[in-house]
XYZ file of C-alpha atoms in Angstrom:
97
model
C -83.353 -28.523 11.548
C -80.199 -30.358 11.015
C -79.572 -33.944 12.436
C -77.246 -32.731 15.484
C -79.293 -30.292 16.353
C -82.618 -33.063 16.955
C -80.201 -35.053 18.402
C -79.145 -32.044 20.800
C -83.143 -31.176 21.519
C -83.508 -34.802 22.242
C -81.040 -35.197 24.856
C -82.057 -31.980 26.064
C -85.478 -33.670 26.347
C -83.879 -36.770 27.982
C -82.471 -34.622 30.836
C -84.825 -32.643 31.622
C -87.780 -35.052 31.456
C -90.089 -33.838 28.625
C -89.656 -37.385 26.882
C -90.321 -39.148 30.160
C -93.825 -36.916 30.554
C -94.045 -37.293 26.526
C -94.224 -41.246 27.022
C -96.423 -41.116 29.813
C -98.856 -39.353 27.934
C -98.893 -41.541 24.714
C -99.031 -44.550 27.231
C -102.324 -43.451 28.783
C -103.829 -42.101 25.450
C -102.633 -45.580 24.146
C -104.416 -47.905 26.820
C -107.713 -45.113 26.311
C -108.078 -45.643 22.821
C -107.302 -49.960 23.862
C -104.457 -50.109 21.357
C -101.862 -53.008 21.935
C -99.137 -52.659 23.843
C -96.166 -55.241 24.509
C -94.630 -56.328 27.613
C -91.404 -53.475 26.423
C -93.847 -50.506 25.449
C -94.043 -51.536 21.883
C -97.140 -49.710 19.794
C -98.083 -50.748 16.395
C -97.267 -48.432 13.480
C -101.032 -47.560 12.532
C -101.774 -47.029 16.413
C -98.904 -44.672 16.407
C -99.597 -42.869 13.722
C -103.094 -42.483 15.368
C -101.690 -41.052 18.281
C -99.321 -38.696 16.474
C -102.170 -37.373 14.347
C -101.459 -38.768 11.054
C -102.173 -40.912 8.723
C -100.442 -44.710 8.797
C -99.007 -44.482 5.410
C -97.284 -40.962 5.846
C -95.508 -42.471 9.115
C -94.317 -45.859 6.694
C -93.216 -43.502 4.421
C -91.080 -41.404 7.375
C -89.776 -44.740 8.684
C -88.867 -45.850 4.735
C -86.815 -42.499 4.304
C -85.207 -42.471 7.831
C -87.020 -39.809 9.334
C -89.039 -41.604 11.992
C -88.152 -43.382 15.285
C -86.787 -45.931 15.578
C -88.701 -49.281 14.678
C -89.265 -53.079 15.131
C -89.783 -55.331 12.572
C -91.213 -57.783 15.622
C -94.407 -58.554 15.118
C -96.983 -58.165 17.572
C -100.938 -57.905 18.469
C -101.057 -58.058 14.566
C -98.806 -55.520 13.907
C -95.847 -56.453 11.719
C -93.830 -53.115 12.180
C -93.844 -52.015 15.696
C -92.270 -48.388 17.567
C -91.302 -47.849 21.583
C -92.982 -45.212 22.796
C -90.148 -43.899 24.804
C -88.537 -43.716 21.094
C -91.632 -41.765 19.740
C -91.683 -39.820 22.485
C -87.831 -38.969 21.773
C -88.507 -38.663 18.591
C -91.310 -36.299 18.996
C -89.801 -34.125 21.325
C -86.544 -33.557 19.440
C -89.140 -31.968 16.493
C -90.106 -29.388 19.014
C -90.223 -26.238 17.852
């Protein structure tokens, strides 16, 4: 899939509310499993990577090549590299197949 086309499903997603129903979901499995959370929605890369199924270095290695959402290098609940879920939740959706 070419970059304008995940950035077409992704706007798609935007309007018609997958990625809002997308976050909500990795919000509640986030709070289940008692990952950290920041004030903004803010997950920490291994608790991501959790959620998404995979392991924490194969999600560095996405973000190192460009090919992840977007991320944070804020620091927080001992995280040093940190993702929005609404982001992943873009991100994730804009993969559909």
């Amino acid at each position: 899939m070419t970059i304008e086309v995940r950035q077409l499903t992704a706007l798609r997603a935007t309007l018609d509310g997958s990625a809002d129903a997308t976050a909500a979901l990795l919000r509640k499995e986030a709070l289940a499993a008692g990952f950290w959370l920041s004030a903004d929605g803010r997950i920490g890369e291994a608790d991501l990577a959790a959620l998404l199924g995979m392991k924490p270095s194969v999600l560095a290695n996405r973000r190192r090549e460009g090919a992840a959402p977007p991320s944070y290098a804020l620091g927080g609940g001992g995280h040093r590299i940190t993702y929005r879920l609404t982001d992943a939740a873009l991100w994730l959706e804009s993969h559909r197949a």
